[in-house]
């Protein structure tokens, strides 16, 4: 990678030593030369979170990119030039519903220079042309509008002036991140129906006092006037006109055939206010049917642990629907919280037990994470390590196994004691210790192992690779079958493929099952009525 080639790309001959004037010139030239665009997603190209790949795309192939690409490349440039840089995570506000995106939704940079801190952001279509002082209450007019920084608690809000007042673009904290932290959200924005980059083929370039935006089959010209006012003109395009327009207006020639797209963005279902992006314990408790924090003991206790475990299992489904409706599962507690609590979805073990881990920590418990290996019934073979996440809690002189993330698992915590046996609403369980610990369930008077584990403590992060594997591998149960399972007292509902299975449990570990065949048209309503789930993408039923 050659910094001189970057200068040529942004129409600069050179850049002097670190200074505010040099930083301003560099930022402005980047914004005026390199588009914000999602064209890779609509022309068959995978975006790779790698600086050398981005350099090749933007500098050598003279393309643009979204925030991770533009700000990722700009980070490299600033580091090459000797600037002191920091990477921050921000959350973009949806204009339609006021909800902020998940953590790592947008990358921004901060530069320490001449005794002040400056926000740099060359990766947002309607934001800064020049660096902006990171100072509470700062207001400034730039070529494309008037901006303002608002601070509430530890959160900073970048706002832009419009006719009806200030509009928040995104919010952020000052916690330093790394470029690598954005890998999952880079993948999410290429695959999720909630991503503007998936729903719209777009390309936007800031020019002095105006912005050109291609989107779908339109070219929008936005002229900025003094005080933040704008004038827009729209020109309709045919498919045949688009390649020439991209070449002439944006300097872009695609290597693959572009499929124009301008669909409505799928907005996650939520009743929360625009402050809902913060993880809120009360919102979780309401999600599982507990009125508020005051309804449970403020001190860790076995009765409280049993209550929240039971409520979670009866409220939050075990499901693989993301894999069959175009949604990437992001291995991040903030994203999982947004999915399960705000969008009222379920998840597989890493999601359910990952969220439950956070809940227990918030309530003052000291949970430990363990790795278990699930037994495949058909082959009697155990999955590899980290195939299933479980939790333990030390409480009242005993250790307790917690697991809200297995479709056929326990309803309440069980004592982590060799030889323990007990009956719950959905069957009889026991713990056997041989070379490892085995959680077993009695079925037709026979003990079958559900999974085995040892007591070596793990971390949530240890399960990242298996989370990815279970979403992509053709050998994954979650990939092979679209399913959703939810316990109720003494029974379980299971949707799978094109069937609904109702299981009623009888005393001593027996069960009675009934099956109803479904048409594809019936499935969305069934998921809504029986499981409380409304998907953001179209479900493809599957049972291989």
Short mmCIF file of C-alpha atoms in Angstrom, two decimals:
data_model
loop_
_atom_site.label_atom_id
_atom_site.label_comp_id
_atom_site.label_asym_id
_atom_site.label_seq_id
_atom_site.Cartn_x
_atom_site.Cartn_y
_atom_site.Cartn_z
CA UNK A 1 0.00 0.00 0.00
CA UNK A 2 1.39 3.37 -1.05
CA UNK A 3 0.30 6.58 0.70
CA UNK A 4 1.22 8.56 -2.43
CA UNK A 5 -1.36 6.60 -4.43
CA UNK A 6 -3.97 7.50 -1.81
CA UNK A 7 -3.06 11.19 -2.19
CA UNK A 8 -3.49 10.86 -5.94
CA UNK A 9 -6.89 9.19 -5.38
CA UNK A 10 -8.12 12.15 -3.30
CA UNK A 11 -6.51 14.79 -5.56
CA UNK A 12 -3.76 15.85 -3.14
CA UNK A 13 -0.10 16.17 -4.03
CA UNK A 14 1.09 15.59 -0.45
CA UNK A 15 0.28 16.24 3.18
CA UNK A 16 2.52 17.98 5.65
CA UNK A 17 3.28 16.94 9.24
CA UNK A 18 0.30 16.53 11.59
CA UNK A 19 -1.57 19.82 11.95
CA UNK A 20 -5.16 20.96 12.05
CA UNK A 21 -4.93 22.59 8.64
CA UNK A 22 -3.49 19.41 7.09
CA UNK A 23 -6.14 17.25 8.79
CA UNK A 24 -8.93 19.51 7.52
CA UNK A 25 -7.57 19.43 3.98
CA UNK A 26 -7.16 15.65 4.07
CA UNK A 27 -10.67 15.06 5.46
CA UNK A 28 -12.30 17.40 2.95
CA UNK A 29 -10.49 15.89 -0.04
CA UNK A 30 -11.46 12.37 1.01
CA UNK A 31 -15.13 13.29 1.38
CA UNK A 32 -15.16 15.10 -2.00
CA UNK A 33 -13.38 12.24 -3.83
CA UNK A 34 -14.57 8.92 -2.42
CA UNK A 35 -18.27 7.96 -2.43
CA UNK A 36 -20.30 6.28 0.28
CA UNK A 37 -21.74 3.26 -1.54
CA UNK A 38 -23.30 -0.19 -1.21
CA UNK A 39 -22.77 -1.27 -4.82
CA UNK A 40 -20.64 -4.30 -3.88
CA UNK A 41 -23.64 -5.90 -2.19
CA UNK A 42 -25.73 -5.51 -5.35
CA UNK A 43 -23.11 -6.57 -7.87
CA UNK A 44 -21.92 -9.87 -6.40
CA UNK A 45 -18.90 -8.67 -4.43
CA UNK A 46 -18.12 -9.64 -0.82
CA UNK A 47 -16.77 -6.81 1.37
CA UNK A 48 -13.74 -7.93 3.39
CA UNK A 49 -12.84 -6.21 6.66
CA UNK A 50 -9.17 -5.93 5.79
CA UNK A 51 -7.27 -2.68 5.22
CA UNK A 52 -5.25 -3.96 2.26
CA UNK A 53 -8.45 -5.20 0.56
CA UNK A 54 -10.12 -1.84 1.16
CA UNK A 55 -7.06 0.01 -0.13
CA UNK A 56 -7.20 -2.04 -3.32
CA UNK A 57 -10.92 -1.41 -3.73
CA UNK A 58 -10.94 2.32 -3.00
CA UNK A 59 -7.50 3.48 -4.17
CA UNK A 60 -6.56 1.05 -6.95
CA UNK A 61 -10.04 0.27 -8.34
CA UNK A 62 -11.31 3.79 -7.56
CA UNK A 63 -14.43 2.64 -5.77
CA UNK A 64 -16.10 3.87 -2.58
CA UNK A 65 -17.51 1.98 0.39
CA UNK A 66 -19.53 2.18 3.57
CA UNK A 67 -18.25 3.43 6.93
CA UNK A 68 -15.99 0.50 7.80
CA UNK A 69 -14.24 0.84 4.44
CA UNK A 70 -13.95 4.64 4.25
CA UNK A 71 -13.12 5.23 7.92
CA UNK A 72 -11.00 2.06 8.04
CA UNK A 73 -8.85 3.33 5.15
CA UNK A 74 -8.76 6.84 6.65
CA UNK A 75 -7.55 5.35 9.95
CA UNK A 76 -4.63 3.75 8.10
CA UNK A 77 -3.86 7.05 6.33
CA UNK A 78 -3.83 9.02 9.59
CA UNK A 79 -1.58 6.45 11.24
CA UNK A 80 0.84 6.58 8.30
CA UNK A 81 1.01 10.35 8.65
CA UNK A 82 1.73 10.27 12.39
CA UNK A 83 -1.63 11.37 13.83
CA UNK A 84 -2.76 10.07 17.24
CA UNK A 85 -5.99 8.28 16.44
CA UNK A 86 -8.73 6.47 18.36
CA UNK A 87 -11.55 4.31 17.01
CA UNK A 88 -15.05 4.74 18.48
CA UNK A 89 -18.29 2.82 17.99
CA UNK A 90 -21.46 4.74 17.21
CA UNK A 91 -25.11 3.76 16.75
CA UNK A 92 -27.01 5.28 13.82
CA UNK A 93 -30.53 6.59 14.40
CA UNK A 94 -33.26 5.29 12.10
CA UNK A 95 -35.17 8.27 10.69
CA UNK A 96 -38.49 6.39 10.49
CA UNK A 97 -38.83 4.97 13.99
CA UNK A 98 -36.23 6.88 16.00
CA UNK A 99 -34.50 3.68 17.11
CA UNK A 100 -30.71 3.53 17.25
CA UNK A 101 -28.89 0.63 15.66
CA UNK A 102 -26.85 -1.94 17.62
CA UNK A 103 -23.34 -1.33 18.96
CA UNK A 104 -20.65 -1.11 16.22
CA UNK A 105 -23.32 0.06 13.76
CA UNK A 106 -21.01 2.86 12.58
CA UNK A 107 -17.30 3.54 12.98
CA UNK A 108 -15.94 7.00 13.73
CA UNK A 109 -12.44 8.29 14.50
CA UNK A 110 -11.02 10.77 17.00
CA UNK A 111 -7.72 12.62 16.55
CA UNK A 112 -5.83 14.30 19.40
CA UNK A 113 -4.29 17.45 17.96
CA UNK A 114 -3.17 20.87 19.18
CA UNK A 115 -4.65 20.39 22.63
CA UNK A 116 -8.12 19.39 21.42
CA UNK A 117 -9.90 16.25 20.24
CA UNK A 118 -11.46 16.15 16.78
CA UNK A 119 -14.11 13.82 15.37
CA UNK A 120 -13.24 12.54 11.90
CA UNK A 121 -15.92 10.75 9.89
CA UNK A 122 -15.48 10.25 6.16
CA UNK A 123 -17.88 7.30 6.12
CA UNK A 124 -21.36 8.76 6.61
CA UNK A 125 -23.34 10.02 3.62
CA UNK A 126 -24.78 13.21 5.08
CA UNK A 127 -22.28 14.04 7.80
CA UNK A 128 -19.09 15.99 8.28
CA UNK A 129 -17.03 17.56 5.52
CA UNK A 130 -14.29 18.58 7.94
CA UNK A 131 -13.15 17.40 11.40
CA UNK A 132 -15.43 18.52 14.24
CA UNK A 133 -14.32 19.49 17.78
CA UNK A 134 -15.23 16.82 20.33
CA UNK A 135 -16.66 19.35 22.77
CA UNK A 136 -20.07 19.28 24.45
CA UNK A 137 -22.42 21.88 22.97
CA UNK A 138 -20.18 22.72 20.00
CA UNK A 139 -22.14 24.02 17.01
CA UNK A 140 -20.69 24.67 13.58
CA UNK A 141 -21.80 25.25 10.00
CA UNK A 142 -20.02 23.30 7.29
CA UNK A 143 -20.56 23.20 3.52
CA UNK A 144 -23.41 20.72 3.83
CA UNK A 145 -25.25 21.93 6.93
CA UNK A 146 -25.11 22.92 10.57
CA UNK A 147 -23.95 20.36 13.16
CA UNK A 148 -24.16 20.20 16.93
CA UNK A 149 -22.81 17.89 19.66
CA UNK A 150 -25.14 17.10 22.54
CA UNK A 151 -24.03 15.17 25.64
CA UNK A 152 -26.34 13.22 27.96
CA UNK A 153 -24.58 11.23 30.65
CA UNK A 154 -21.80 9.26 28.99
CA UNK A 155 -23.41 9.40 25.52
CA UNK A 156 -22.61 11.95 22.83
CA UNK A 157 -25.10 12.78 20.07
CA UNK A 158 -24.10 14.11 16.64
CA UNK A 159 -27.01 16.26 15.45
CA UNK A 160 -27.80 18.08 12.21
CA UNK A 161 -30.08 21.08 11.81
CA UNK A 162 -33.24 20.64 9.74
CA UNK A 163 -36.39 22.69 9.19
CA UNK A 164 -38.11 21.23 12.25
CA UNK A 165 -35.10 21.45 14.54
CA UNK A 166 -32.13 19.26 15.38
CA UNK A 167 -32.06 15.65 14.14
CA UNK A 168 -29.75 13.10 15.75
CA UNK A 169 -27.60 11.26 13.21
CA UNK A 170 -25.88 8.89 15.62
CA UNK A 171 -24.75 8.55 19.21
CA UNK A 172 -21.55 7.22 20.74
CA UNK A 173 -19.48 6.88 23.89
CA UNK A 174 -15.78 7.59 24.30
CA UNK A 175 -14.82 3.96 24.96
CA UNK A 176 -11.93 3.16 22.65
CA UNK A 177 -12.42 0.29 20.19
CA UNK A 178 -10.32 -1.51 17.60
CA UNK A 179 -10.87 -1.89 13.87
CA UNK A 180 -11.35 -5.63 14.41
CA UNK A 181 -14.33 -4.99 16.75
CA UNK A 182 -16.48 -4.09 13.72
CA UNK A 183 -16.07 -7.40 11.89
CA UNK A 184 -19.46 -8.85 12.87
CA UNK A 185 -21.40 -5.69 12.02
CA UNK A 186 -19.59 -5.44 8.67
CA UNK A 187 -21.01 -8.88 7.92
CA UNK A 188 -24.44 -7.92 9.31
CA UNK A 189 -24.72 -4.86 7.04
CA UNK A 190 -24.05 -7.05 3.99
CA UNK A 191 -26.73 -9.62 4.85
CA UNK A 192 -29.45 -8.30 7.15
CA UNK A 193 -32.84 -7.13 5.78
CA UNK A 194 -32.64 -4.40 8.45
CA UNK A 195 -29.57 -2.94 6.73
CA UNK A 196 -29.99 0.06 4.42
CA UNK A 197 -27.06 -1.27 2.39
CA UNK A 198 -28.92 -4.51 1.64
CA UNK A 199 -32.25 -2.85 0.88
CA UNK A 200 -30.90 -0.07 -1.33
CA UNK A 201 -28.28 0.06 -4.07
CA UNK A 202 -26.81 3.47 -3.36
CA UNK A 203 -23.87 5.72 -4.07
CA UNK A 204 -23.46 9.18 -2.56
CA UNK A 205 -20.74 11.78 -3.09
CA UNK A 206 -20.37 15.08 -1.26
CA UNK A 207 -19.37 18.04 -3.44
CA UNK A 208 -18.84 21.66 -2.37
CA UNK A 209 -22.31 22.82 -1.23
CA UNK A 210 -24.15 19.90 -2.85
CA UNK A 211 -24.46 16.13 -2.72
CA UNK A 212 -25.13 13.64 -5.52
CA UNK A 213 -26.98 10.46 -4.54
CA UNK A 214 -27.77 7.52 -6.77
CA UNK A 215 -30.33 5.17 -5.22
CA UNK A 216 -32.28 2.38 -6.96
CA UNK A 217 -33.43 4.04 -10.17
CA UNK A 218 -33.06 7.69 -9.11
CA UNK A 219 -30.42 10.39 -9.07
CA UNK A 220 -30.99 12.91 -6.29
CA UNK A 221 -29.17 16.25 -6.26
CA UNK A 222 -29.19 18.03 -2.88
CA UNK A 223 -28.13 21.68 -2.80
CA UNK A 224 -27.20 23.18 0.58
CA UNK A 225 -27.91 26.80 1.36
CA UNK A 226 -26.89 29.00 4.29
CA UNK A 227 -28.21 28.00 7.70
CA UNK A 228 -28.77 24.32 6.90
CA UNK A 229 -31.60 24.60 4.35
CA UNK A 230 -31.67 22.28 1.33
CA UNK A 231 -33.19 22.03 -2.15
CA UNK A 232 -33.61 18.59 -3.74
CA UNK A 233 -34.15 17.59 -7.35
CA UNK A 234 -34.84 14.02 -8.49
CA UNK A 235 -34.21 12.45 -11.86
CA UNK A 236 -35.65 9.04 -12.78
CA UNK A 237 -33.27 6.52 -14.36
CA UNK A 238 -33.62 3.48 -16.60
CA UNK A 239 -31.51 0.38 -15.94
CA UNK A 240 -29.56 1.12 -19.10
CA UNK A 241 -28.60 4.62 -17.90
CA UNK A 242 -27.21 3.57 -14.51
CA UNK A 243 -23.75 2.20 -15.49
CA UNK A 244 -22.96 5.35 -17.50
CA UNK A 245 -24.20 7.59 -14.69
CA UNK A 246 -22.05 5.78 -12.10
CA UNK A 247 -19.02 6.18 -14.36
CA UNK A 248 -19.60 9.84 -15.27
CA UNK A 249 -20.87 11.21 -11.92
CA UNK A 250 -19.02 9.00 -9.41
CA UNK A 251 -16.06 7.62 -11.38
CA UNK A 252 -17.19 4.04 -10.68
CA UNK A 253 -17.03 1.11 -13.09
CA UNK A 254 -18.32 -2.12 -11.53
CA UNK A 255 -16.81 -5.52 -12.25
CA UNK A 256 -20.17 -7.31 -11.80
CA UNK A 257 -23.67 -6.62 -13.09
CA UNK A 258 -25.58 -4.23 -10.82
CA UNK A 259 -29.10 -5.14 -9.69
CA UNK A 260 -30.81 -1.83 -8.83
CA UNK A 261 -32.72 -1.94 -5.57
CA UNK A 262 -34.69 0.54 -3.48
CA UNK A 263 -36.87 -1.34 -1.00
CA UNK A 264 -38.25 -0.24 2.33
CA UNK A 265 -35.89 -1.00 5.18
CA UNK A 266 -37.24 -3.68 7.49
CA UNK A 267 -37.64 -1.94 10.84
CA UNK A 268 -37.36 -4.20 13.90
CA UNK A 269 -40.64 -4.45 15.80
CA UNK A 270 -40.33 -2.58 19.10
CA UNK A 271 -42.38 -0.37 21.36
CA UNK A 272 -39.32 1.18 22.95
CA UNK A 273 -38.37 4.85 22.83
CA UNK A 274 -35.25 6.02 21.08
CA UNK A 275 -33.28 5.48 24.27
CA UNK A 276 -33.98 1.76 24.04
CA UNK A 277 -30.60 0.90 22.59
CA UNK A 278 -29.22 0.83 26.14
CA UNK A 279 -29.47 -2.56 27.76
CA UNK A 280 -32.24 -2.25 30.33
CA UNK A 281 -32.80 -4.94 32.97
CA UNK A 282 -36.41 -3.87 33.49
CA UNK A 283 -37.14 -4.26 29.78
CA UNK A 284 -35.74 -7.80 29.95
CA UNK A 285 -37.87 -8.62 33.01
CA UNK A 286 -40.98 -7.32 31.23
CA UNK A 287 -40.03 -9.46 28.21
CA UNK A 288 -40.17 -12.60 30.38
CA UNK A 289 -43.36 -11.61 32.17
CA UNK A 290 -42.00 -10.08 35.38
CA UNK A 291 -43.55 -6.66 35.95
CA UNK A 292 -40.44 -4.86 37.15
CA UNK A 293 -37.26 -5.12 39.15
CA UNK A 294 -39.15 -4.57 42.41
CA UNK A 295 -41.11 -7.78 41.77
CA UNK A 296 -38.00 -9.88 42.39
CA UNK A 297 -35.58 -10.02 45.27
CA UNK A 298 -32.84 -7.41 45.12
CA UNK A 299 -30.40 -9.88 46.66
CA UNK A 300 -29.28 -13.05 44.86
CA UNK A 301 -31.32 -15.98 46.12
CA UNK A 302 -32.31 -19.44 44.94
CA UNK A 303 -35.99 -18.51 44.74
CA UNK A 304 -35.22 -15.51 42.51
CA UNK A 305 -32.89 -17.58 40.33
CA UNK A 306 -35.59 -20.21 39.89
CA UNK A 307 -38.16 -17.54 39.05
CA UNK A 308 -36.19 -15.80 36.30
CA UNK A 309 -34.92 -19.11 34.85
CA UNK A 310 -38.46 -20.47 34.65
CA UNK A 311 -39.90 -17.24 33.22
CA UNK A 312 -37.17 -17.07 30.56
CA UNK A 313 -37.78 -20.64 29.40
CA UNK A 314 -41.55 -20.05 29.21
CA UNK A 315 -41.19 -16.70 27.39
CA UNK A 316 -38.20 -16.82 25.02
CA UNK A 317 -38.19 -19.47 22.24
CA UNK A 318 -35.31 -21.67 21.22
CA UNK A 319 -35.16 -21.04 17.46
CA UNK A 320 -33.14 -21.04 14.22
CA UNK A 321 -35.38 -18.67 12.23
CA UNK A 322 -32.65 -16.10 11.61
CA UNK A 323 -30.77 -18.57 9.38
CA UNK A 324 -33.86 -19.09 7.23
CA UNK A 325 -35.02 -15.47 6.91
CA UNK A 326 -31.85 -13.71 5.78
CA UNK A 327 -30.58 -12.49 9.16
CA UNK A 328 -27.00 -12.78 10.36
CA UNK A 329 -26.66 -13.56 14.08
CA UNK A 330 -24.13 -11.18 15.61
CA UNK A 331 -22.06 -12.53 18.50
CA UNK A 332 -22.54 -9.46 20.66
CA UNK A 333 -24.63 -9.10 23.85
CA UNK A 334 -26.01 -5.72 22.73
CA UNK A 335 -27.23 -7.20 19.45
CA UNK A 336 -28.65 -10.28 21.20
CA UNK A 337 -30.48 -8.04 23.70
CA UNK A 338 -31.97 -6.02 20.84
CA UNK A 339 -33.13 -9.20 19.10
CA UNK A 340 -34.63 -11.03 22.09
CA UNK A 341 -35.84 -8.17 24.30
CA UNK A 342 -36.79 -5.41 21.85
CA UNK A 343 -37.81 -7.47 18.81
CA UNK A 344 -39.30 -10.24 20.96
CA UNK A 345 -37.44 -13.02 19.19
CA UNK A 346 -35.72 -16.13 20.52
CA UNK A 347 -32.41 -17.69 19.65
CA UNK A 348 -30.12 -20.65 20.03
CA UNK A 349 -27.97 -21.39 23.09
CA UNK A 350 -25.31 -18.72 22.54
CA UNK A 351 -28.06 -16.10 22.34
CA UNK A 352 -30.34 -17.30 25.14
CA UNK A 353 -27.60 -18.26 27.60
CA UNK A 354 -25.48 -15.30 26.51
CA UNK A 355 -28.28 -12.91 27.42
CA UNK A 356 -29.02 -14.85 30.63
CA UNK A 357 -25.34 -14.50 31.59
CA UNK A 358 -25.68 -10.71 31.33
CA UNK A 359 -28.94 -10.79 33.35
CA UNK A 360 -27.38 -12.79 36.18
CA UNK A 361 -24.41 -10.42 36.29
CA UNK A 362 -26.76 -7.41 36.49
CA UNK A 363 -28.65 -9.03 39.38
CA UNK A 364 -25.48 -9.57 41.41
CA UNK A 365 -24.94 -13.28 40.79
CA UNK A 366 -21.48 -14.56 39.93
CA UNK A 367 -22.16 -16.89 36.99
CA UNK A 368 -19.49 -19.06 35.40
CA UNK A 369 -19.55 -20.11 31.75
CA UNK A 370 -18.98 -23.76 30.86
CA UNK A 371 -18.66 -25.52 27.51
CA UNK A 372 -20.72 -28.64 26.82
CA UNK A 373 -20.97 -31.08 23.91
CA UNK A 374 -24.47 -31.92 22.70
CA UNK A 375 -25.31 -35.54 21.90
CA UNK A 376 -26.75 -36.17 18.44
CA UNK A 377 -29.60 -38.65 18.93
CA UNK A 378 -29.42 -40.23 15.48
CA UNK A 379 -25.71 -41.09 15.57
CA UNK A 380 -25.10 -41.15 19.35
CA UNK A 381 -22.06 -38.95 18.66
CA UNK A 382 -21.23 -35.82 20.67
CA UNK A 383 -20.70 -32.48 18.95
CA UNK A 384 -17.26 -30.80 19.23
CA UNK A 385 -16.25 -28.64 22.23
CA UNK A 386 -18.12 -25.32 22.56
CA UNK A 387 -21.16 -26.72 20.77
CA UNK A 388 -23.37 -25.62 23.66
CA UNK A 389 -22.98 -22.94 26.34
CA UNK A 390 -24.20 -23.53 29.91
CA UNK A 391 -23.89 -21.53 33.14
CA UNK A 392 -23.30 -22.32 36.79
CA UNK A 393 -24.08 -20.22 39.86
CA UNK A 394 -22.79 -20.69 43.41
CA UNK A 395 -25.60 -19.97 45.82
CA UNK A 396 -26.60 -20.88 49.35
CA UNK A 397 -23.69 -23.30 49.75
CA UNK A 398 -24.35 -25.25 46.52
CA UNK A 399 -23.57 -24.96 42.83
CA UNK A 400 -26.45 -24.75 40.37
CA UNK A 401 -26.56 -25.55 36.66
CA UNK A 402 -28.52 -23.00 34.59
CA UNK A 403 -29.46 -23.56 30.96
CA UNK A 404 -32.18 -21.55 29.19
CA UNK A 405 -30.81 -22.36 25.73
CA UNK A 406 -31.68 -25.98 24.98
CA UNK A 407 -34.97 -26.93 23.38
CA UNK A 408 -35.26 -30.12 25.40
CA UNK A 409 -33.55 -28.85 28.53
CA UNK A 410 -34.31 -27.96 32.12
CA UNK A 411 -37.03 -25.58 33.27
CA UNK A 412 -35.35 -24.59 36.54
CA UNK A 413 -31.74 -24.66 37.81
CA UNK A 414 -30.56 -28.03 39.06
CA UNK A 415 -27.92 -28.80 41.70
CA UNK A 416 -24.51 -29.51 40.19
CA UNK A 417 -24.08 -32.69 42.19
CA UNK A 418 -23.12 -36.16 40.96
CA UNK A 419 -26.05 -38.55 41.03
CA UNK A 420 -28.67 -35.83 41.52
CA UNK A 421 -32.08 -36.79 40.10
CA UNK A 422 -35.29 -34.77 39.98
CA UNK A 423 -38.54 -34.26 38.11
CA UNK A 424 -39.48 -30.95 36.49
CA UNK A 425 -42.52 -29.85 34.46
CA UNK A 426 -41.13 -31.36 31.28
CA UNK A 427 -39.50 -34.56 32.48
CA UNK A 428 -37.11 -36.32 34.81
CA UNK A 429 -33.41 -35.35 34.77
CA UNK A 430 -30.25 -36.58 36.43
CA UNK A 431 -26.54 -35.78 36.52
CA UNK A 432 -24.09 -38.64 36.08
CA UNK A 433 -20.30 -38.33 36.37
CA UNK A 434 -18.03 -40.70 34.47
CA UNK A 435 -15.03 -39.18 32.69
CA UNK A 436 -17.19 -36.06 32.40
CA UNK A 437 -20.50 -34.76 33.69
CA UNK A 438 -23.57 -35.96 31.75
CA UNK A 439 -26.99 -34.28 31.86
CA UNK A 440 -29.50 -37.05 31.15
CA UNK A 441 -33.27 -37.13 30.60
CA UNK A 442 -35.58 -40.12 31.08
CA UNK A 443 -37.50 -41.03 27.91
CA UNK A 444 -39.73 -44.13 27.87
CA UNK A 445 -37.98 -45.40 31.01
CA UNK A 446 -34.56 -45.07 29.32
CA UNK A 447 -31.93 -42.48 30.33
CA UNK A 448 -30.60 -40.55 27.35
CA UNK A 449 -27.68 -38.14 27.58
CA UNK A 450 -28.47 -34.59 26.36
CA UNK A 451 -24.91 -33.28 26.64
CA UNK A 452 -21.68 -33.75 28.55
CA UNK A 453 -19.30 -31.19 30.03
CA UNK A 454 -16.42 -30.59 32.41
CA UNK A 455 -16.01 -27.82 34.99
CA UNK A 456 -13.28 -25.83 33.22
CA UNK A 457 -14.39 -22.20 33.19
CA UNK A 458 -14.78 -20.55 29.78
CA UNK A 459 -15.65 -17.07 28.49
CA UNK A 460 -18.52 -15.92 26.30
CA UNK A 461 -15.97 -15.07 23.60
CA UNK A 462 -14.82 -18.71 23.43
CA UNK A 463 -18.05 -19.61 21.59
CA UNK A 464 -17.70 -17.11 18.72
CA UNK A 465 -16.32 -19.63 16.23
CA UNK A 466 -19.05 -22.21 16.90
CA UNK A 467 -21.71 -19.51 16.60
CA UNK A 468 -20.45 -18.79 13.10
CA UNK A 469 -20.19 -22.51 12.28
CA UNK A 470 -23.79 -23.22 13.28
CA UNK A 471 -25.04 -20.45 10.98
CA UNK A 472 -23.12 -21.57 7.90
CA UNK A 473 -22.21 -25.25 7.97
CA UNK A 474 -24.43 -27.58 5.91
CA UNK A 475 -23.95 -30.10 8.75
CA UNK A 476 -25.50 -27.74 11.30
CA UNK A 477 -28.90 -28.70 12.71
CA UNK A 478 -29.78 -24.99 12.71
CA UNK A 479 -29.01 -24.68 8.98
CA UNK A 480 -30.80 -27.89 8.05
CA UNK A 481 -34.05 -27.12 9.89
CA UNK A 482 -36.17 -24.00 10.35
CA UNK A 483 -37.58 -24.47 13.82
CA UNK A 484 -38.95 -22.67 16.86
CA UNK A 485 -39.60 -24.32 20.23
CA UNK A 486 -41.23 -22.91 23.38
CA UNK A 487 -41.97 -24.55 26.72
CA UNK A 488 -45.19 -24.07 28.64
CA UNK A 489 -46.15 -25.71 31.97
CA UNK A 490 -46.11 -29.49 31.37
CA UNK A 491 -45.76 -29.13 27.61
CA UNK A 492 -43.87 -27.80 24.61
CA UNK A 493 -44.77 -26.33 21.21
CA UNK A 494 -42.38 -26.98 18.34
CA UNK A 495 -42.60 -25.55 14.83
CA UNK A 496 -40.27 -27.33 12.38
CA UNK A 497 -40.27 -27.11 8.57
CA UNK A 498 -43.96 -27.37 7.73
CA UNK A 499 -45.19 -28.97 10.95
CA UNK A 500 -46.40 -27.94 14.40
CA UNK A 501 -45.72 -30.53 17.13
CA UNK A 502 -47.43 -30.29 20.51
CA UNK A 503 -45.78 -32.31 23.29
CA UNK A 504 -47.62 -32.92 26.56
CA UNK A 505 -45.57 -34.32 29.46
CA UNK A 506 -46.97 -36.86 31.89
CA UNK A 507 -45.77 -37.90 35.33
CA UNK A 508 -42.54 -39.90 35.48
CA UNK A 509 -41.07 -38.68 32.21
CA UNK A 510 -43.68 -39.82 29.71
CA UNK A 511 -44.96 -37.68 26.85
CA UNK A 512 -47.75 -37.56 24.25
CA UNK A 513 -47.14 -35.86 20.88
CA UNK A 514 -49.56 -34.57 18.26
CA UNK A 515 -48.52 -33.23 14.87
CA UNK A 516 -50.27 -30.77 12.58
CA UNK A 517 -49.19 -30.30 8.95
CA UNK A 518 -48.84 -26.69 7.82
CA UNK A 519 -49.00 -24.88 4.51
CA UNK A 520 -46.34 -22.28 3.82
CA UNK A 521 -49.01 -19.56 3.98
CA UNK A 522 -50.01 -20.60 7.52
CA UNK A 523 -46.52 -20.39 9.03
CA UNK A 524 -46.13 -16.59 9.56
CA UNK A 525 -49.44 -16.34 11.43
CA UNK A 526 -48.61 -19.44 13.48
CA UNK A 527 -45.25 -18.00 14.52
CA UNK A 528 -46.97 -14.77 15.55
CA UNK A 529 -49.88 -16.36 17.41
CA UNK A 530 -48.08 -19.28 19.10
CA UNK A 531 -44.58 -17.87 19.65
CA UNK A 532 -45.05 -14.08 19.48
CA UNK A 533 -42.57 -13.85 16.60
CA UNK A 534 -42.81 -11.55 13.58
CA UNK A 535 -39.84 -11.98 11.25
CA UNK A 536 -38.25 -9.07 9.42
CA UNK A 537 -37.40 -11.21 6.37
CA UNK A 538 -39.25 -13.86 4.39
CA UNK A 539 -38.97 -17.33 5.96
CA UNK A 540 -37.92 -20.27 3.82
CA UNK A 541 -39.26 -23.39 5.59
CA UNK A 542 -36.70 -26.18 5.74
CA UNK A 543 -36.44 -29.65 7.25
CA UNK A 544 -33.57 -31.56 5.65
#
